[in-house]
XYZ file of C-alpha atoms in Angstrom:
573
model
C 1.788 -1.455 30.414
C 0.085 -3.579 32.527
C -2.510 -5.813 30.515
C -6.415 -4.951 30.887
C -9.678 -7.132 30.218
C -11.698 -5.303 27.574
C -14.889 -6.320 27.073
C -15.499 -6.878 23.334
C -18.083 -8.924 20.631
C -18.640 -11.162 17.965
C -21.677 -9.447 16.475
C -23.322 -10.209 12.805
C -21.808 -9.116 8.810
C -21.135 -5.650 9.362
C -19.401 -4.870 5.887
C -22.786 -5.373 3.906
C -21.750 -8.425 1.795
C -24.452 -10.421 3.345
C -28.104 -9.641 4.625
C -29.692 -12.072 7.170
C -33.132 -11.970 7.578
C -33.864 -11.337 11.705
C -35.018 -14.468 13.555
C -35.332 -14.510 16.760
C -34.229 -17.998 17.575
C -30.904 -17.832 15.475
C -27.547 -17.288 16.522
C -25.020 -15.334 14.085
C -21.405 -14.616 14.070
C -20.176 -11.464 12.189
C -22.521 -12.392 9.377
C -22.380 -16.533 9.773
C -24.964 -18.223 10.589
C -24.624 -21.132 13.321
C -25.612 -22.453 16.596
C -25.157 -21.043 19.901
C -23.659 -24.264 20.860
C -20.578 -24.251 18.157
C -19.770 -20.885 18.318
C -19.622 -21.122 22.081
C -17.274 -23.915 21.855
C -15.072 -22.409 19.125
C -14.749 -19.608 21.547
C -13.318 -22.073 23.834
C -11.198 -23.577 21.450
C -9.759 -20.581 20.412
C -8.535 -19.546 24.565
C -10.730 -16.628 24.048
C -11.910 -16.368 27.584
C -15.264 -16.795 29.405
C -18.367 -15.657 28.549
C -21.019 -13.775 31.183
C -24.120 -15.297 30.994
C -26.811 -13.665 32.835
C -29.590 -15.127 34.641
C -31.460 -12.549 33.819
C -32.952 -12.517 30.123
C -33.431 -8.902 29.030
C -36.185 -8.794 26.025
C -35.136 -7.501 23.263
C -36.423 -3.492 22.138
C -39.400 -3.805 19.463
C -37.809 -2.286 16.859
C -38.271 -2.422 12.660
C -37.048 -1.197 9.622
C -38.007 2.078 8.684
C -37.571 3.325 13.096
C -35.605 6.333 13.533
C -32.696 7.007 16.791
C -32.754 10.161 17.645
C -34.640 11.223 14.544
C -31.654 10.426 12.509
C -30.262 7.015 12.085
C -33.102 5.046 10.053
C -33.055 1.154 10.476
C -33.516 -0.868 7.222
C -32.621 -4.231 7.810
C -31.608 -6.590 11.089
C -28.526 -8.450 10.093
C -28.647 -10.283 13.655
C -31.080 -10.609 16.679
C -29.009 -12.567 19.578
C -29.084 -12.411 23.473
C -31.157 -9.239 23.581
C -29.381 -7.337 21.421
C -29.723 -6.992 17.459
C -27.189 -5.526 14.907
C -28.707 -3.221 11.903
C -27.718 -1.464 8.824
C -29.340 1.576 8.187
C -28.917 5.526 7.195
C -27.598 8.298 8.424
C -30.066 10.498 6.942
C -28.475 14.172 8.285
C -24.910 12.799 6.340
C -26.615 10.212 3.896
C -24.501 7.516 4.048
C -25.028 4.100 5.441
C -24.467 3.193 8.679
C -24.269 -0.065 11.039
C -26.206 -0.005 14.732
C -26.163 -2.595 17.543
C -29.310 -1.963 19.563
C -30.101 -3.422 23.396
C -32.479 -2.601 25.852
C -30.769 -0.022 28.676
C -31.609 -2.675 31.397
C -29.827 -4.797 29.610
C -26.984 -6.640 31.740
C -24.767 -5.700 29.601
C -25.485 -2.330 28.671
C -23.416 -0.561 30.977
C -20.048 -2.551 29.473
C -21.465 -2.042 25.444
C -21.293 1.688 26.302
C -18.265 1.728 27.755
C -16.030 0.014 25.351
C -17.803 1.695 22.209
C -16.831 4.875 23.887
C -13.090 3.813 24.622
C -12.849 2.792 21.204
C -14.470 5.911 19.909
C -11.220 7.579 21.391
C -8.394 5.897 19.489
C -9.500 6.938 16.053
C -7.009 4.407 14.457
C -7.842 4.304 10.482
C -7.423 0.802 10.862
C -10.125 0.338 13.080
C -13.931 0.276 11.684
C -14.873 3.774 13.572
C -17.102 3.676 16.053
C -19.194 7.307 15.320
C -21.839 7.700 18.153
C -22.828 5.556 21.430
C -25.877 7.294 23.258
C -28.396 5.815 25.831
C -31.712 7.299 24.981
C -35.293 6.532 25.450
C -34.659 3.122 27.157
C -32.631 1.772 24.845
C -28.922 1.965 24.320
C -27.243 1.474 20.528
C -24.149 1.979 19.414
C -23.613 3.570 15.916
C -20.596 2.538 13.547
C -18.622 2.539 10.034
C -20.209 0.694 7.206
C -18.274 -0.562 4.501
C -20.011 -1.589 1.529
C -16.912 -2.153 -0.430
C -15.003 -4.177 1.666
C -15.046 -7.970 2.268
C -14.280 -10.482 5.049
C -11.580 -12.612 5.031
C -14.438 -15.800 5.451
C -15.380 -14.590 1.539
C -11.406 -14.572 0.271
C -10.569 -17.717 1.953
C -13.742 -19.538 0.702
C -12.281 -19.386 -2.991
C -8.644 -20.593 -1.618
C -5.388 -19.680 0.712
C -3.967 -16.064 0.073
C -1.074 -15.181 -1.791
C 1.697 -15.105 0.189
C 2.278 -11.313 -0.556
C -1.251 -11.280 0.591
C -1.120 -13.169 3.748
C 1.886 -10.676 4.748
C 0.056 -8.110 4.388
C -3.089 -9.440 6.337
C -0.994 -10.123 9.078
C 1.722 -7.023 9.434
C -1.000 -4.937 9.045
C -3.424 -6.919 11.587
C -1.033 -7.302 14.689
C 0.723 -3.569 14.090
C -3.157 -2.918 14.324
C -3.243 -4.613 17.590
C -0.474 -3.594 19.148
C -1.471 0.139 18.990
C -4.613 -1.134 20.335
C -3.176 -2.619 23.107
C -0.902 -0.061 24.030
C -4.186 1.917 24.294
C -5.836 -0.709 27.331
C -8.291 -2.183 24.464
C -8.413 -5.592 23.134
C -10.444 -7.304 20.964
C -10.697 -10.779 22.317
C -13.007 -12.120 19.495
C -10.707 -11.572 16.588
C -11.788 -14.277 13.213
C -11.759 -13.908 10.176
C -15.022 -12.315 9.864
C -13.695 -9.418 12.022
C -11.003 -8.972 9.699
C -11.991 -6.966 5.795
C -9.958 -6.076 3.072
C -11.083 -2.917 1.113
C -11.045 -1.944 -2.416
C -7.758 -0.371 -2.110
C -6.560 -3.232 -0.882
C -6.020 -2.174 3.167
C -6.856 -4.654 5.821
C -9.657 -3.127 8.556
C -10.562 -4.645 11.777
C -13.997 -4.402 13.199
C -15.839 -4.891 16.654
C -12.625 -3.973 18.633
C -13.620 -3.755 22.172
C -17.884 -4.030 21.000
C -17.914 -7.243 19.622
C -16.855 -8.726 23.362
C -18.399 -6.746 25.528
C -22.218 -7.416 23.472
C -21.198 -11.449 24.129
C -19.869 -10.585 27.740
C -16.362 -11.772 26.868
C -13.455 -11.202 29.180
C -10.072 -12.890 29.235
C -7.082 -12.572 32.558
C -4.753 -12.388 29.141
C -6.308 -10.309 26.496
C -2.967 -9.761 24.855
C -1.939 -13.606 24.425
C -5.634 -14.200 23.328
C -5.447 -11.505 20.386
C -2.183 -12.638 19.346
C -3.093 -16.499 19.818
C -6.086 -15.536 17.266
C -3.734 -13.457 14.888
C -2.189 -16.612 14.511
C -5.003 -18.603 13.565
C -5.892 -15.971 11.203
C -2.664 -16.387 9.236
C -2.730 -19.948 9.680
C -5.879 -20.042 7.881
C -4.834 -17.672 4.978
C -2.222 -20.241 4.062
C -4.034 -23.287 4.286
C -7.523 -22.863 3.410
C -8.081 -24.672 7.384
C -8.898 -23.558 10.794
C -6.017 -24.699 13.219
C -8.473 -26.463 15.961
C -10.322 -29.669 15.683
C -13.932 -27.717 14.919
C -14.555 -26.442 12.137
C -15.272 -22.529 12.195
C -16.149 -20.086 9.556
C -16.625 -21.731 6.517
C -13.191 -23.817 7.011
C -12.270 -27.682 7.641
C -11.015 -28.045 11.447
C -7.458 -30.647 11.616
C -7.975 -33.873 11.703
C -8.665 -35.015 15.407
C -5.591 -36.786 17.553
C -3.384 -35.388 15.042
C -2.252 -31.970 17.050
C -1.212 -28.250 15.990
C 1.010 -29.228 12.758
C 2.689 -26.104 10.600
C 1.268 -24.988 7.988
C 3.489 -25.857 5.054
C 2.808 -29.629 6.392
C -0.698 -29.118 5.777
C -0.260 -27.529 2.209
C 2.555 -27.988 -0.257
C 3.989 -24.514 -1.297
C 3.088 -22.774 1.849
C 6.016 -19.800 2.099
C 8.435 -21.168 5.117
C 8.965 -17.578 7.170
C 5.045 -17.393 7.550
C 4.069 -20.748 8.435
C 6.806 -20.514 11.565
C 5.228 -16.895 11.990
C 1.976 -18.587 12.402
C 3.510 -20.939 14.882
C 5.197 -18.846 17.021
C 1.694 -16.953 17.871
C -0.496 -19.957 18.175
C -0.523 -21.444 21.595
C 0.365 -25.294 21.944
C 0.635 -26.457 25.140
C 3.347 -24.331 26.034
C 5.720 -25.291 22.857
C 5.059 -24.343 19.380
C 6.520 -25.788 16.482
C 8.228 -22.989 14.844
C 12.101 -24.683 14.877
C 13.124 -23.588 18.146
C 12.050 -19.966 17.261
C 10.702 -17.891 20.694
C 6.849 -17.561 20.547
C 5.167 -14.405 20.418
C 2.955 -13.612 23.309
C 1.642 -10.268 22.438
C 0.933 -8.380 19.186
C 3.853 -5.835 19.817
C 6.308 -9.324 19.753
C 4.300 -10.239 16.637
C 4.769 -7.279 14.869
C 8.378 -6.936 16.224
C 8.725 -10.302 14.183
C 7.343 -9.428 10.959
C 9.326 -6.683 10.911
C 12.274 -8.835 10.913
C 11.311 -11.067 8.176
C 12.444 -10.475 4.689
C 10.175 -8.303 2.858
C 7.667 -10.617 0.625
C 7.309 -8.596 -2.835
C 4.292 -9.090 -4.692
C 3.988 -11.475 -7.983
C 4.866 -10.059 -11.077
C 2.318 -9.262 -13.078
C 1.885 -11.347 -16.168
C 1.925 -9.822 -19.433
C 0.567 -10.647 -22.417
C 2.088 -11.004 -25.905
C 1.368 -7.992 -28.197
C -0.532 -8.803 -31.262
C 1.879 -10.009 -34.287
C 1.711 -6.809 -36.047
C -0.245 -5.870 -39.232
C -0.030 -3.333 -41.868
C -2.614 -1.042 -42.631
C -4.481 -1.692 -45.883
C -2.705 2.260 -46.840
C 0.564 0.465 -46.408
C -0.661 -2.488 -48.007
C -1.400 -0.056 -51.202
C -5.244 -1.135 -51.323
C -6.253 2.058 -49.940
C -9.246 3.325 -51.214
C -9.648 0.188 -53.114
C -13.512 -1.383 -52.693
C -13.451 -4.473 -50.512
C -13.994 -7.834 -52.402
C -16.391 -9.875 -52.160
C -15.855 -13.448 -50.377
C -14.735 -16.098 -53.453
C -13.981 -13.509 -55.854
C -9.931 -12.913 -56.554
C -8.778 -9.679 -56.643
C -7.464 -8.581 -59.522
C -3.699 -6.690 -59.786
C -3.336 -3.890 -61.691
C -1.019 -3.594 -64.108
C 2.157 -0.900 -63.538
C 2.042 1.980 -65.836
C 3.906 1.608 -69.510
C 7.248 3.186 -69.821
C 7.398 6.560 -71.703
C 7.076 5.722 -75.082
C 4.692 8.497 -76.413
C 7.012 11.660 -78.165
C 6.525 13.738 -75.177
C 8.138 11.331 -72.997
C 11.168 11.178 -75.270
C 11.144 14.852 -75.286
C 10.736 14.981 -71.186
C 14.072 12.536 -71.058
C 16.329 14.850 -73.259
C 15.862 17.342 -71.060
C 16.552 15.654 -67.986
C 19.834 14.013 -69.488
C 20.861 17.785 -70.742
C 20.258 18.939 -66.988
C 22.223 16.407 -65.789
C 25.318 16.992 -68.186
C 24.863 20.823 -67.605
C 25.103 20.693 -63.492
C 27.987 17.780 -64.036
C 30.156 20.605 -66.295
C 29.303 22.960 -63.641
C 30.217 21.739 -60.218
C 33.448 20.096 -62.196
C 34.589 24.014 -63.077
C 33.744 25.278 -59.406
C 35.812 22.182 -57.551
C 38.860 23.229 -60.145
C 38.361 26.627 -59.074
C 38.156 26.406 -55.600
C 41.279 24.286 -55.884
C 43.510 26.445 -57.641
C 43.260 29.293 -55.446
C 43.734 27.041 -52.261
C 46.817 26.020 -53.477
C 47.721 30.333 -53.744
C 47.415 30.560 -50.331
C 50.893 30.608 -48.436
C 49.404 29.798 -45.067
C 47.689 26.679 -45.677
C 49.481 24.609 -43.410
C 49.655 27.081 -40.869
C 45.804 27.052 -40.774
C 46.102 23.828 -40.678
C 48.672 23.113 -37.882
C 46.190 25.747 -35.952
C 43.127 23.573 -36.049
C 45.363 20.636 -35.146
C 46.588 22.284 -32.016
C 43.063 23.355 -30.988
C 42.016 19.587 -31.468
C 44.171 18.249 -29.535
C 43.813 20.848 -26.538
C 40.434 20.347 -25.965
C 39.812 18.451 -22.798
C 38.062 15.337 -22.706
C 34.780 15.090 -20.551
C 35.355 12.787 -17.586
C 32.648 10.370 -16.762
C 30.808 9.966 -13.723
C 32.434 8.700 -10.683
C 30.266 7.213 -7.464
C 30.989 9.081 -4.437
C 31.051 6.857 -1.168
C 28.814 7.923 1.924
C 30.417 7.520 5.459
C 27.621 8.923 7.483
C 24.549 10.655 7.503
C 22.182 12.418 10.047
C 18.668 13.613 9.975
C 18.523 16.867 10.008
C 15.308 18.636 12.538
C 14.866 22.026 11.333
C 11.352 22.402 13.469
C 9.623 20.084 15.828
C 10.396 16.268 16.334
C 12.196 14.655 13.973
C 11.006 12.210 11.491
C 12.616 8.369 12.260
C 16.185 9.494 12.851
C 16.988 5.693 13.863
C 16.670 4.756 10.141
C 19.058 7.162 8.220
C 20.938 4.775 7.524
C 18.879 2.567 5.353
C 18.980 5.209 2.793
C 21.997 3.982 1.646
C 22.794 0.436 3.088
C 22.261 -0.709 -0.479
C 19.262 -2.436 0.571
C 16.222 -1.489 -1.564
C 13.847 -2.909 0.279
C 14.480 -0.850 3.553
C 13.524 3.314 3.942
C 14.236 6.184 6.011
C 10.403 7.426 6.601
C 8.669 10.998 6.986
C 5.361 11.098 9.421
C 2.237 11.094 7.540
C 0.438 14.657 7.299
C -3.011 15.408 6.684
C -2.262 17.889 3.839
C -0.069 18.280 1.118
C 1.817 17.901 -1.266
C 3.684 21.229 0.171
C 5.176 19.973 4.120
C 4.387 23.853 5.082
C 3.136 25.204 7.250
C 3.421 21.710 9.330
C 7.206 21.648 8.698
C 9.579 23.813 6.132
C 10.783 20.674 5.112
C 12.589 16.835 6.030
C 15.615 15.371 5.175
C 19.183 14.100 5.786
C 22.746 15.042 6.000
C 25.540 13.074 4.232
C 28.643 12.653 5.027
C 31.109 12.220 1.747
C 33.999 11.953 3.796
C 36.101 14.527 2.259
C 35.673 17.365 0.256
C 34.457 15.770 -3.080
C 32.865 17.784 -6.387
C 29.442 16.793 -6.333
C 27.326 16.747 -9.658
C 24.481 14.771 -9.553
C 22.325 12.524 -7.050
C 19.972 9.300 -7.443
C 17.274 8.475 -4.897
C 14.691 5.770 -4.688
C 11.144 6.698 -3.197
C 8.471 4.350 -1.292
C 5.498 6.249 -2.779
C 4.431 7.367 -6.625
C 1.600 10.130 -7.074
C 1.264 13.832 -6.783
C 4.479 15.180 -7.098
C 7.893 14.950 -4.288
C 10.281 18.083 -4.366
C 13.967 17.393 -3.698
C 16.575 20.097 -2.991
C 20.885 19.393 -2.231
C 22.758 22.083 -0.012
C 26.312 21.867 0.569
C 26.547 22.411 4.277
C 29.665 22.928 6.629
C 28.833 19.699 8.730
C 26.064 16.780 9.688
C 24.908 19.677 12.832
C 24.560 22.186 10.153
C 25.492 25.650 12.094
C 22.872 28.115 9.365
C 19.863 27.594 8.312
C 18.651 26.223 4.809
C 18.876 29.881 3.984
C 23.029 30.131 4.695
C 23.617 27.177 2.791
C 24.650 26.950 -1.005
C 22.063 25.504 -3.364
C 23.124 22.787 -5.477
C 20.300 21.612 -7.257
C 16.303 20.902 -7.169
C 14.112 18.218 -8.927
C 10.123 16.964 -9.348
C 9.028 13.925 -9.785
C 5.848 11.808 -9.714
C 7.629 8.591 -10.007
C 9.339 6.414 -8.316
C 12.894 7.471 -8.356
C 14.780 11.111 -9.024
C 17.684 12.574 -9.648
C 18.685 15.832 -9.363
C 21.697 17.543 -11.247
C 23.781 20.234 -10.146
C 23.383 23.461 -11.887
C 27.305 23.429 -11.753
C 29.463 20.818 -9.514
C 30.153 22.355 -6.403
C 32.838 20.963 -4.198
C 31.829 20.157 -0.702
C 31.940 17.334 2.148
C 28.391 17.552 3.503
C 25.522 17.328 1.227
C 21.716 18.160 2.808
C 19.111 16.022 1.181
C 16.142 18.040 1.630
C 12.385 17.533 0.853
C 9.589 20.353 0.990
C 7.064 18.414 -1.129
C 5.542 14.917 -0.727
C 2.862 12.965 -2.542
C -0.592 11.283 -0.478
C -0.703 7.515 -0.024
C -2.887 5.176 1.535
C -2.175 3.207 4.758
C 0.273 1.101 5.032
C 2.087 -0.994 8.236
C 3.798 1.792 8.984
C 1.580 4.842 9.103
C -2.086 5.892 8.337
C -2.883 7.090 4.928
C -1.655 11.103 4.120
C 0.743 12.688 2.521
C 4.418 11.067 3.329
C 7.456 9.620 1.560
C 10.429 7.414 2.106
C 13.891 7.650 0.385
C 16.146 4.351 -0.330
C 19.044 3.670 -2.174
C 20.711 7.198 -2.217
C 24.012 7.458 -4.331
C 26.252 10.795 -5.272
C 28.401 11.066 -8.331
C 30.934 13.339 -9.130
């Protein structure tokens, strides 16, 4: 797909972390105050095009807090005023939920382009986007209406307090240029991608804000929009592992690098920076021509980016630290003070004597009898053992009897333990529509944990139906084994995922689920299940099938719904 100049912008704070109070003679950048001279120069540091300026200055609508668009959206409080155009938060009072506006005049130069790329990026409706909900031109004035996210915060905050976690920074950036990419495969770019266009929520999923707006409010355009977004991808992961901004100015909060010195990697700038991520960052920031990742190719667009990530090993989180339980203490019942009054601090406790022995005459009389009981059930079981003894030995078929329950011993079979079966092969199996990500069976059992075979994401759940009567895979055992039990590793925890095998006659299966035999069905919550066979059943093909999966949020893969992904799948028999 040929590559298209969308005009997009660099507006003010969005999320709601900060308020600015409206001047007219300030300049903001998604929330950060500064001149119009630096942040037109750190545009042109970053490659991020050139900016329309028009000769003619449009004034800017006379708007305040408590004015109503279209008798809905009430303004509350100006977060920026810039170049004829100012940014608001307010309320959607027909939904009542807060809202963020840009506002310009409809004679504005750039009104025309605002409308335009709100509208186009209305029409994606990628969850990873911050949703543009309404664009209208109305009573002389044109304003664009969008997401507000009270609980989410910039990137500029996190990075003020020091470099992400590496687990972090992978995230940030797998989920920012697969982001991208579907952008761009779209015609839309964002051209003024920084770190305060990138938030993380409370759920911890990264959002990106302004696409295609945030330029075309500044006038931004760019003959390579897709090496611009990727260049500034780059410099967004460069500055989540070292705390600096990879140009000579510094920009948002963060130290530039030192003058004369060049584009150095990251982990030469910080000690501990992870190695895979620092030559990521390299690859997609522009240097002349050469980058210096170690020979690697650089990545000119966000598909190549992503492409990349992709093919680094996974970076798992940090385990989480737990504390040392509490030495433990008895309880003052154990202890044998219960009931007892609490002393008083200084005073010593007295311990109570133990009771006296039985000395009084009824305590001698109380031991007779329980020595005569004693003696008495002594002389009994004695009789009953010589009894029982003396007509055993009458019996003529004792060691017949006794041969018998020999014999029976020894011909009882002993159970055999589990043995692993081997998979040779597997296909997905499509029992309506498209199938799920039949290129990827085989990470179900490569005996790499870290890898899955992955459904689509569907909007409800847990039950696949009436979207799809369920997903899943045919192995291939190799020969005709007896199957008894299977183990399988999930991607996602919550709700519930519902597992049925089949023995089948082949990976093409020639029936339906119905005219297959049922070998077993399981439930689980977790993260891992196994299902047992209600009694082995000998076959060579074994359909792994799921009809229920649990919701989870967005990941780099797919937008949040109800999904799953299997790993690590092993048969025993």
């Amino acid at each position: 797909m040929a590559e298209r100049s969308t005009a997009a912008v660099d507006v003010a704070d969005n999320s709601g972390e900060k308020s600015l109070t409206a001047k007219a003679d300030q300049s903001t950048s998604d929330g950060v105050t500064q001149n119009r001279k630096r942040d037109t120069d750190s545009d042109e540091t970053q490659g991020s095009g050139t900016t329309e300026r028009s000769g003619k200055k449009a004034s800017p609508p006379e708007l305040h807090s408590g004015h109503k668009l279209a008798r809905r959206y009430r303004l509350e409080e100006c977060v920026t005023r810039l170049d004829g155009f100012s940014s608001w938060r307010a309320v959607d009072e027909k939904l009542r939920r807060a809202v963020g506006v840009h506002v310009l005049p409809a004679d504005h130069a750039r009104a025309r382009s605002v409308l335009a790329a709100a509208r186009s990026a209305a029409l994606l409706g990628d969850p990873r986007f911050v949703q543009v909900l309404d664009a209208v031109e109305e009573n002389d004035l044109v304003y664009v209406v969008h997401e507000w996210l009270p609980d989410a915060t910039e990137l500029t905050t996190l990075l003020a307090s020091g470099p992400l976690e590496p687990h972090d920074a992978y995230q940030m950036v797998s989920q920012v240029a697969s982001a991208m990419a579907a952008a761009h495969r779209e015609g839309l770019a964002h051209l003024r991608l920084n770190p305060n266009a990138v938030l993380r929520t409370s759920t911890g999923q990264w959002r990106i804000r302004g696409l295609a707006v945030n330029a075309a409010l500044r006038g931004v355009r760019s003959d390579t929009p897709q090496r611009t977004d990727t260049e500034a991808i780059g410099a967004l992961l460069y500055a989540s592992l070292t705390q600096r901004w990879p140009y000579e100015d510094d920009a948002y909060g963060l130290s530039g690098l030192p003058k004369d010195l060049g584009l150095i990697p990251p982990d030469q700038v910080r000690a501990g920076v992870h190695r895979g991520l620092s030559e990521l960052a390299m690859r997609a920031l522009a240097n002349n021509g050469a980058t210096a990742s170690r020979h690697e190719a650089p990545c000119t667009t966000p598909e190549e980016l992503a492409k990349a990530i992709s093919e680094m090993p996974r970076i798992r989180p940090p385990e989480p630290a737990f504390t040392a339980p509490p030495e433990y203490q008895s309880t003052s019942y154990q202890q044998g003070t219960y009931g007892r009054a609490t002393p008083r601090p200084g005073v010593t406790q007295p311990i109570p004597a133990p009771p006296p022995p039985l000395q009084s005459r009824t305590g001698k009389a109380l031991k007779w009898a329980v020595s005569t009981l004693l003696i008495a059930a002594l002389g009994l079981g004695s009789w009953q053992l010589a009894d029982a003894l003396m007509n055993r030995g009458g019996e003529p078929n004792n060691g017949t009897q006794s041969q018998t329950q020999d014999n029976n011993d020894k011909n009882e079979k002993p159970q055999k333990p589990a043995q692993p079966i081997q998979i040779q092969g597997a296909r997905e199996y499509v029992a309506q529509g498209p199938a799920q990500a039949a290129e990827d069976v085989g990470k179900t059992y490569d005996g790499d944990s870290s890898t899955y075979w992955r459904t689509k994401s569907y909007r409800d759940g847990p039950r696949l139906a009436p979207y799809k009567p369920g997903v899943g895979i045919v192995y291939d055992l190799g020969s005709a084994k007896e199957l008894s039990a299977a183990s399988i590793g999930l991607r996602y925890a919550g709700d519930h995922t519902t597992v049925h095998l089949y023995a089948t006659d082949s990976l093409s299966p020639s029936t339906g689920i119905d005219g297959m035999t049922k070998i077993g069905t399981a439930t689980t919550t977790g993260s891992s299940l196994t299902v047992k066979a209600t009694k082995p059943v000998k076959t060579q093909y074994v359909l792994l099938w799921i009809t229920d999966v649990p919701r989870a949020p967005h990941d780099g893969y797919s937008s949040a719904g109800y999904k799953q992904g299997i790993t690590d799948v092993k048969f025993t028999g």
